[in-house]
Amino acid sequence: MQKIKNYINGALVDPKAGLYIDNYNPANGKVYSLIPDSDTDDVQMAVGAAKAAFSTWAATPKEKRARIMLKISDLIEKNLDRLALAESIDNGKPLSLAKTVDIPRAAANFHFYATGILHFSSEAHSMEGSAINYTLRDAVGVAGCISPWNLPLYLFTWKIAPAIAAGCTVVAKPSEITPMTAFLLSEICIEAGLPAGVLNIVHGYGHKVGAAITVHPDVPLISFTGGTKTGAEIARVAAPMFKKLSLELGGKNPNIIFADCDFEKAVKTTLQSSFANQGQICLCGSRIYIERSIYEKFKTEFAERTKKLLTVGNPLDEKTKIGAVVSKSHMEKILSCIETAKQEGGKILCGGNQVKLEGDFKDGYYIAPTIIEGLPNDCKTNKEEIFGPVVTIMPFDSEQEVLQYANSTNYGLASIVWTENLTKAHRVAEKIHAGIVWINCWLLRDLRTPFGGVKGSGVGREGGFEAFQFFTEPKNVCIKLN
Ligand code: TXE
């Protein structure tokens, strides 16, 4: 049974206490590897290595930092098939999705930030001949990066890349549910010649390793993506220590479909935005609002294609569109949410059940893509994040009504608007409370744009040069000229 290792001070090492956690393959419900059950001693070692490496790495010319990061990006691309297979086995997502989204995006993250740092500049302000001010942006120090299981390597590198590009060193913790590609990234960093201590990866439980990173006095900054509850816990610990915080949390995103939409595009993309990655993307459009005049037509077409096209199966089979959800407990959580929806008066249009596959996959964690109608907008199902292949649909009669629905949750991460009316598109976008509004598209990402949500979807922005501002501290120097 493969035992993966921590990556500390440039070496692959076992956890000091020699304890391990079972790592399950969600496709068949079997343990297929072991991950370190690390603790505060391992975190201490990692922070020590990151601290020792910081001053040299921060002083390394950005061209050199960029060169090493571009090598990492190239090696991720070169190892695409191996990384995609590992991602699919670890997470349960279709292999085709890991190959086309997760792993290419991990390479792009390193490439984008390696090149971006070469153009990151700050400002100078002249005081009409009496003084000059200039702003330096120094790397903050040791960055704590904690990431979730839904897009394992994609989100792990989304934090690490800007941090090391900006000159920080990193102690990173992937989710204990999907550690494999983070481990393979360690091997890639060694091969790319990343100096020891610049990136340290400590595997293990959130309440042990994640909590130890969060509370460590030598880690002045935490970048976190995960559940809103955990984000609140991290903020509770980090705030009194005045740490810089970026919290990328959950979402309950509205997908608003006006009658004047491009119907075919709206249906096709809504299949994606509802069920990609088994609905385990914080950006999925899980609340679908359809203008009443096309409600029946859209609902019928959407349900038909969901049943016909979105085959649930072995994630490694190229035909599979819906793989396994990430864990047994998460499957049970999603099934209980579907039960709640029924109790709240929801009518299941399709799905609503666990899928039992045959043979090797009989113990896997599969849920049929589920569409629920007939719920009131203010019910629990329409308020809380389910994070699975489950969407609700309902009609609306006016722009005002649908905006009230859209803005009615404690989340505000993303939203989708379908209309061919330009004025309406901009007017609606301006009124939606969210960090991102996609118009006639979904998950189209320009990495230069700020990324993050409002309300319970988090605080701070990652992405683009906002990420460099997060991982550096501005220092203003003012010189008197006479
Ligand atoms: O997240 P957790 P989980 C949502 C989604 C999901 C829920 C829980 O609704 O059902 O969050 O998912 C580490 N101190 N999203 O359990 O627990 C943990 O080990 C420090 C949305 O995966 O938040 C893991 O590495 N770290 C989200 C990471 O935090 C702690 C994507 C995330 O785990 C910790 C994922 C602690 N006390 C889930 N406790 C998105 N926005 O994309 C746990 N961790």
mmCIF file of N, CA, C and O in Angstrom, residues 121-191:
data_model
loop_
_atom_site.group_PDB
_atom_site.id
_atom_site.type_symbol
_atom_site.label_atom_id
_atom_site.label_comp_id
_atom_site.label_asym_id
_atom_site.label_seq_id
_atom_site.Cartn_x
_atom_site.Cartn_y
_atom_site.Cartn_z
ATOM 1 N N SER A 121 4.184 46.013 -10.384
ATOM 2 C CA SER A 121 4.947 47.212 -9.980
ATOM 3 C C SER A 121 4.154 47.953 -8.910
ATOM 4 O O SER A 121 3.005 47.628 -8.641
ATOM 5 N N SER A 122 4.810 48.944 -8.293
ATOM 6 C CA SER A 122 4.026 49.745 -7.338
ATOM 7 C C SER A 122 4.176 51.209 -7.747
ATOM 8 O O SER A 122 4.667 51.505 -8.825
ATOM 9 N N GLU A 123 3.732 52.117 -6.856
ATOM 10 C CA GLU A 123 3.603 53.505 -7.327
ATOM 11 C C GLU A 123 4.558 54.442 -6.621
ATOM 12 O O GLU A 123 5.081 54.132 -5.557
ATOM 13 N N ALA A 124 4.732 55.614 -7.234
ATOM 14 C CA ALA A 124 5.449 56.708 -6.565
ATOM 15 C C ALA A 124 4.523 57.930 -6.639
ATOM 16 O O ALA A 124 3.706 58.055 -7.556
ATOM 17 N N HIS A 125 4.601 58.801 -5.603
ATOM 18 C CA HIS A 125 3.748 60.004 -5.591
ATOM 19 C C HIS A 125 4.630 61.218 -5.312
ATOM 20 O O HIS A 125 5.311 61.261 -4.303
ATOM 21 N N SER A 126 4.579 62.155 -6.215
ATOM 22 C CA SER A 126 5.406 63.359 -6.031
ATOM 23 C C SER A 126 4.594 64.437 -5.315
ATOM 24 O O SER A 126 3.414 64.628 -5.614
ATOM 25 N N MET A 127 5.218 65.124 -4.337
ATOM 26 C CA MET A 127 4.512 66.215 -3.638
ATOM 27 C C MET A 127 5.072 67.540 -4.139
ATOM 28 O O MET A 127 5.799 68.240 -3.439
ATOM 29 N N GLU A 128 4.842 67.868 -5.365
ATOM 30 C CA GLU A 128 5.193 69.150 -6.014
ATOM 31 C C GLU A 128 6.513 69.718 -5.494
ATOM 32 O O GLU A 128 6.555 70.773 -4.858
ATOM 33 N N GLY A 129 7.602 68.942 -5.641
ATOM 34 C CA GLY A 129 8.905 69.557 -5.353
ATOM 35 C C GLY A 129 9.274 69.546 -3.884
ATOM 36 O O GLY A 129 10.397 69.797 -3.508
ATOM 37 N N SER A 130 8.318 69.157 -3.005
ATOM 38 C CA SER A 130 8.717 69.184 -1.577
ATOM 39 C C SER A 130 9.099 67.788 -1.108
ATOM 40 O O SER A 130 9.932 67.611 -0.234
ATOM 41 N N ALA A 131 8.490 66.748 -1.722
ATOM 42 C CA ALA A 131 8.851 65.387 -1.279
ATOM 43 C C ALA A 131 8.439 64.399 -2.361
ATOM 44 O O ALA A 131 7.620 64.713 -3.224
ATOM 45 N N ILE A 132 9.066 63.244 -2.274
ATOM 46 C CA ILE A 132 8.676 62.137 -3.166
ATOM 47 C C ILE A 132 8.309 60.947 -2.281
ATOM 48 O O ILE A 132 8.989 60.665 -1.293
ATOM 49 N N ASN A 133 7.191 60.276 -2.645
ATOM 50 C CA ASN A 133 6.823 59.049 -1.920
ATOM 51 C C ASN A 133 6.946 57.877 -2.878
ATOM 52 O O ASN A 133 6.511 57.989 -4.026
ATOM 53 N N TYR A 134 7.505 56.799 -2.420
ATOM 54 C CA TYR A 134 7.409 55.590 -3.256
ATOM 55 C C TYR A 134 6.979 54.425 -2.359
ATOM 56 O O TYR A 134 7.222 54.436 -1.149
ATOM 57 N N THR A 135 6.288 53.464 -2.992
ATOM 58 C CA THR A 135 5.745 52.325 -2.218
ATOM 59 C C THR A 135 6.506 51.055 -2.595
ATOM 60 O O THR A 135 6.537 50.668 -3.756
ATOM 61 N N LEU A 136 7.136 50.469 -1.586
ATOM 62 C CA LEU A 136 7.786 49.172 -1.791
ATOM 63 C C LEU A 136 6.781 48.086 -1.448
ATOM 64 O O LEU A 136 5.887 48.296 -0.625
ATOM 65 N N ARG A 137 6.889 46.957 -2.085
ATOM 66 C CA ARG A 137 5.989 45.825 -1.765
ATOM 67 C C ARG A 137 6.859 44.615 -1.460
ATOM 68 O O ARG A 137 7.331 43.933 -2.362
ATOM 69 N N ASP A 138 7.070 44.399 -0.165
ATOM 70 C CA ASP A 138 7.912 43.267 0.236
ATOM 71 C C ASP A 138 7.065 42.046 0.534
ATOM 72 O O ASP A 138 5.955 42.186 1.070
ATOM 73 N N ALA A 139 7.602 40.859 0.252
ATOM 74 C CA ALA A 139 6.900 39.594 0.559
ATOM 75 C C ALA A 139 6.587 39.553 2.050
ATOM 76 O O ALA A 139 7.394 39.962 2.884
ATOM 77 N N VAL A 140 5.401 39.051 2.387
ATOM 78 C CA VAL A 140 4.935 39.074 3.787
ATOM 79 C C VAL A 140 5.782 38.180 4.668
ATOM 80 O O VAL A 140 6.140 38.526 5.796
ATOM 81 N N GLY A 141 6.126 36.976 4.183
ATOM 82 C CA GLY A 141 6.893 36.028 5.029
ATOM 83 C C GLY A 141 6.447 34.609 4.726
ATOM 84 O O GLY A 141 6.244 34.254 3.566
ATOM 85 N N VAL A 142 6.205 33.803 5.769
ATOM 86 C CA VAL A 142 5.776 32.413 5.574
ATOM 87 C C VAL A 142 4.253 32.410 5.392
ATOM 88 O O VAL A 142 3.519 32.854 6.286
ATOM 89 N N ALA A 143 3.786 31.942 4.252
ATOM 90 C CA ALA A 143 2.341 31.925 3.966
ATOM 91 C C ALA A 143 1.790 30.540 4.293
ATOM 92 O O ALA A 143 2.362 29.516 3.906
ATOM 93 N N GLY A 144 0.655 30.525 4.994
ATOM 94 C CA GLY A 144 -0.050 29.266 5.277
ATOM 95 C C GLY A 144 -1.128 29.091 4.224
ATOM 96 O O GLY A 144 -2.002 29.950 4.100
ATOM 97 N N CYS A 145 -1.058 28.023 3.434
ATOM 98 C CA CYS A 145 -2.052 27.814 2.354
ATOM 99 C C CYS A 145 -2.807 26.514 2.620
ATOM 100 O O CYS A 145 -2.216 25.442 2.664
ATOM 101 N N ILE A 146 -4.130 26.627 2.802
ATOM 102 C CA ILE A 146 -4.943 25.454 3.153
ATOM 103 C C ILE A 146 -6.029 25.286 2.108
ATOM 104 O O ILE A 146 -6.784 26.219 1.833
ATOM 105 N N SER A 147 -6.088 24.082 1.498
ATOM 106 C CA SER A 147 -7.006 23.957 0.360
ATOM 107 C C SER A 147 -7.936 22.754 0.499
ATOM 108 O O SER A 147 -7.719 21.876 1.319
ATOM 109 N N PRO A 148 -9.027 22.727 -0.301
ATOM 110 C CA PRO A 148 -10.077 21.725 -0.146
ATOM 111 C C PRO A 148 -9.956 20.572 -1.125
ATOM 112 O O PRO A 148 -8.998 20.491 -1.891
ATOM 113 N N TRP A 149 -10.958 19.714 -1.122
ATOM 114 C CA TRP A 149 -10.884 18.463 -1.890
ATOM 115 C C TRP A 149 -11.562 18.526 -3.256
ATOM 116 O O TRP A 149 -11.470 17.579 -4.029
ATOM 117 N N ASN A 150 -12.267 19.643 -3.555
ATOM 118 C CA ASN A 150 -13.086 19.545 -4.779
ATOM 119 C C ASN A 150 -12.296 19.725 -6.056
ATOM 120 O O ASN A 150 -12.533 19.066 -7.055
ATOM 121 N N LEU A 151 -11.342 20.670 -6.023
ATOM 122 C CA LEU A 151 -10.452 20.859 -7.189
ATOM 123 C C LEU A 151 -9.040 20.790 -6.625
ATOM 124 O O LEU A 151 -8.370 21.826 -6.479
ATOM 125 N N PRO A 152 -8.582 19.627 -6.248
ATOM 126 C CA PRO A 152 -7.386 19.510 -5.394
ATOM 127 C C PRO A 152 -6.149 20.248 -5.889
ATOM 128 O O PRO A 152 -5.690 21.188 -5.215
ATOM 129 N N LEU A 153 -5.616 19.897 -7.064
ATOM 130 C CA LEU A 153 -4.362 20.534 -7.495
ATOM 131 C C LEU A 153 -4.619 21.943 -8.012
ATOM 132 O O LEU A 153 -3.817 22.856 -7.834
ATOM 133 N N TYR A 154 -5.772 22.159 -8.612
ATOM 134 C CA TYR A 154 -6.176 23.455 -9.179
ATOM 135 C C TYR A 154 -6.156 24.525 -8.080
ATOM 136 O O TYR A 154 -5.503 25.557 -8.213
ATOM 137 N N LEU A 155 -6.819 24.246 -6.951
ATOM 138 C CA LEU A 155 -6.911 25.260 -5.889
ATOM 139 C C LEU A 155 -5.647 25.301 -5.027
ATOM 140 O O LEU A 155 -5.299 26.343 -4.482
ATOM 141 N N PHE A 156 -4.962 24.175 -4.936
ATOM 142 C CA PHE A 156 -3.714 24.110 -4.145
ATOM 143 C C PHE A 156 -2.675 25.031 -4.800
ATOM 144 O O PHE A 156 -2.077 25.891 -4.165
ATOM 145 N N THR A 157 -2.565 24.920 -6.138
ATOM 146 C CA THR A 157 -1.567 25.729 -6.858
ATOM 147 C C THR A 157 -2.033 27.179 -7.006
ATOM 148 O O THR A 157 -1.229 28.088 -7.154
ATOM 149 N N TRP A 158 -3.345 27.404 -6.939
ATOM 150 C CA TRP A 158 -3.928 28.756 -7.055
ATOM 151 C C TRP A 158 -3.454 29.630 -5.907
ATOM 152 O O TRP A 158 -3.416 30.858 -6.007
ATOM 153 N N LYS A 159 -3.091 28.993 -4.783
ATOM 154 C CA LYS A 159 -2.576 29.726 -3.622
ATOM 155 C C LYS A 159 -1.055 29.761 -3.616
ATOM 156 O O LYS A 159 -0.428 30.779 -3.363
ATOM 157 N N ILE A 160 -0.470 28.591 -3.872
ATOM 158 C CA ILE A 160 0.989 28.466 -3.762
ATOM 159 C C ILE A 160 1.702 29.316 -4.812
ATOM 160 O O ILE A 160 2.671 30.023 -4.508
ATOM 161 N N ALA A 161 1.207 29.311 -6.056
ATOM 162 C CA ALA A 161 1.931 29.998 -7.142
ATOM 163 C C ALA A 161 2.108 31.496 -6.879
ATOM 164 O O ALA A 161 3.246 32.001 -6.906
ATOM 165 N N PRO A 162 1.035 32.248 -6.583
ATOM 166 C CA PRO A 162 1.275 33.680 -6.338
ATOM 167 C C PRO A 162 2.126 33.937 -5.091
ATOM 168 O O PRO A 162 2.886 34.892 -5.028
ATOM 169 N N ALA A 163 2.007 33.051 -4.112
ATOM 170 C CA ALA A 163 2.775 33.240 -2.868
ATOM 171 C C ALA A 163 4.274 33.162 -3.142
ATOM 172 O O ALA A 163 5.031 34.072 -2.792
ATOM 173 N N ILE A 164 4.697 32.097 -3.843
ATOM 174 C CA ILE A 164 6.159 31.967 -4.057
ATOM 175 C C ILE A 164 6.628 32.932 -5.140
ATOM 176 O O ILE A 164 7.735 33.441 -5.081
ATOM 177 N N ALA A 165 5.727 33.290 -6.069
ATOM 178 C CA ALA A 165 6.135 34.287 -7.077
ATOM 179 C C ALA A 165 6.435 35.623 -6.388
ATOM 180 O O ALA A 165 7.384 36.324 -6.735
ATOM 181 N N ALA A 166 5.637 35.933 -5.377
ATOM 182 C CA ALA A 166 5.798 37.222 -4.669
ATOM 183 C C ALA A 166 6.981 37.193 -3.711
ATOM 184 O O ALA A 166 7.322 38.222 -3.107
ATOM 185 N N GLY A 167 7.602 36.035 -3.524
ATOM 186 C CA GLY A 167 8.780 35.945 -2.650
ATOM 187 C C GLY A 167 8.485 35.361 -1.281
ATOM 188 O O GLY A 167 9.365 35.288 -0.425
ATOM 189 N N CYS A 168 7.221 34.965 -1.061
ATOM 190 C CA CYS A 168 6.918 34.284 0.210
ATOM 191 C C CYS A 168 7.444 32.854 0.155
ATOM 192 O O CYS A 168 7.648 32.301 -0.920
ATOM 193 N N THR A 169 7.624 32.257 1.331
ATOM 194 C CA THR A 169 7.805 30.802 1.382
ATOM 195 C C THR A 169 6.491 30.252 1.943
ATOM 196 O O THR A 169 5.693 31.006 2.515
ATOM 197 N N VAL A 170 6.250 28.970 1.774
ATOM 198 C CA VAL A 170 4.901 28.438 2.013
ATOM 199 C C VAL A 170 4.919 27.166 2.857
ATOM 200 O O VAL A 170 5.778 26.293 2.669
ATOM 201 N N VAL A 171 3.935 27.094 3.790
ATOM 202 C CA VAL A 171 3.584 25.820 4.421
ATOM 203 C C VAL A 171 2.156 25.522 3.968
ATOM 204 O O VAL A 171 1.241 26.307 4.258
ATOM 205 N N ALA A 172 2.007 24.465 3.189
ATOM 206 C CA ALA A 172 0.707 24.197 2.548
ATOM 207 C C ALA A 172 0.125 22.889 3.056
ATOM 208 O O ALA A 172 0.857 21.940 3.324
ATOM 209 N N LYS A 173 -1.230 22.896 3.189
ATOM 210 C CA LYS A 173 -1.921 21.661 3.575
ATOM 211 C C LYS A 173 -3.048 21.382 2.606
ATOM 212 O O LYS A 173 -4.023 22.123 2.532
ATOM 213 N N PRO A 174 -2.933 20.290 1.831
ATOM 214 C CA PRO A 174 -4.035 19.888 0.962
ATOM 215 C C PRO A 174 -5.105 19.195 1.811
ATOM 216 O O PRO A 174 -4.844 18.884 2.982
ATOM 217 N N SER A 175 -6.266 18.944 1.244
ATOM 218 C CA SER A 175 -7.288 18.222 2.008
ATOM 219 C C SER A 175 -6.831 16.788 2.239
ATOM 220 O O SER A 175 -6.274 16.147 1.345
ATOM 221 N N GLU A 176 -7.118 16.268 3.405
ATOM 222 C CA GLU A 176 -6.744 14.882 3.740
ATOM 223 C C GLU A 176 -7.585 13.904 2.909
ATOM 224 O O GLU A 176 -7.303 12.713 2.871
ATOM 225 N N ILE A 177 -8.609 14.425 2.253
ATOM 226 C CA ILE A 177 -9.478 13.550 1.447
ATOM 227 C C ILE A 177 -8.896 13.348 0.040
ATOM 228 O O ILE A 177 -9.117 12.322 -0.602
ATOM 229 N N THR A 178 -8.109 14.358 -0.423
ATOM 230 C CA THR A 178 -7.534 14.252 -1.783
ATOM 231 C C THR A 178 -6.103 14.756 -1.774
ATOM 232 O O THR A 178 -5.802 15.829 -2.288
ATOM 233 N N PRO A 179 -5.185 13.985 -1.207
ATOM 234 C CA PRO A 179 -3.799 14.438 -1.041
ATOM 235 C C PRO A 179 -2.858 14.084 -2.193
ATOM 236 O O PRO A 179 -1.751 14.597 -2.264
ATOM 237 N N MET A 180 -3.281 13.196 -3.091
ATOM 238 C CA MET A 180 -2.330 12.555 -3.983
ATOM 239 C C MET A 180 -1.604 13.516 -4.926
ATOM 240 O O MET A 180 -0.394 13.487 -5.065
ATOM 241 N N THR A 181 -2.353 14.423 -5.561
ATOM 242 C CA THR A 181 -1.676 15.293 -6.547
ATOM 243 C C THR A 181 -0.778 16.305 -5.850
ATOM 244 O O THR A 181 0.219 16.758 -6.420
ATOM 245 N N ALA A 182 -1.096 16.641 -4.599
ATOM 246 C CA ALA A 182 -0.187 17.533 -3.860
ATOM 247 C C ALA A 182 1.135 16.805 -3.617
ATOM 248 O O ALA A 182 2.222 17.388 -3.729
ATOM 249 N N PHE A 183 1.035 15.502 -3.343
ATOM 250 C CA PHE A 183 2.262 14.704 -3.149
ATOM 251 C C PHE A 183 3.063 14.642 -4.447
ATOM 252 O O PHE A 183 4.288 14.860 -4.472
ATOM 253 N N LEU A 184 2.374 14.450 -5.571
ATOM 254 C CA LEU A 184 3.078 14.386 -6.865
ATOM 255 C C LEU A 184 3.690 15.739 -7.212
ATOM 256 O O LEU A 184 4.751 15.835 -7.832
ATOM 257 N N LEU A 185 3.028 16.816 -6.759
ATOM 258 C CA LEU A 185 3.595 18.168 -6.980
ATOM 259 C C LEU A 185 4.919 18.300 -6.214
ATOM 260 O O LEU A 185 5.862 18.941 -6.700
ATOM 261 N N SER A 186 5.004 17.676 -5.036
ATOM 262 C CA SER A 186 6.272 17.722 -4.269
ATOM 263 C C SER A 186 7.413 17.159 -5.132
ATOM 264 O O SER A 186 8.486 17.761 -5.234
ATOM 265 N N GLU A 187 7.131 16.030 -5.759
ATOM 266 C CA GLU A 187 8.186 15.396 -6.586
ATOM 267 C C GLU A 187 8.552 16.309 -7.748
ATOM 268 O O GLU A 187 9.721 16.452 -8.109
ATOM 269 N N ILE A 188 7.554 16.975 -8.309
ATOM 270 C CA ILE A 188 7.806 17.892 -9.443
ATOM 271 C C ILE A 188 8.654 19.081 -8.980
ATOM 272 O O ILE A 188 9.588 19.511 -9.663
ATOM 273 N N CYS A 189 8.383 19.589 -7.790
ATOM 274 C CA CYS A 189 9.151 20.746 -7.282
ATOM 275 C C CYS A 189 10.609 20.361 -7.045
ATOM 276 O O CYS A 189 11.531 21.138 -7.339
ATOM 277 N N ILE A 190 10.832 19.146 -6.577
ATOM 278 C CA ILE A 190 12.211 18.669 -6.368
ATOM 279 C C ILE A 190 12.907 18.585 -7.721
ATOM 280 O O ILE A 190 14.013 19.088 -7.919
ATOM 281 N N GLU A 191 12.201 18.025 -8.712
ATOM 282 C CA GLU A 191 12.779 17.882 -10.066
ATOM 283 C C GLU A 191 13.054 19.255 -10.702
ATOM 284 O O GLU A 191 14.045 19.445 -11.391
#
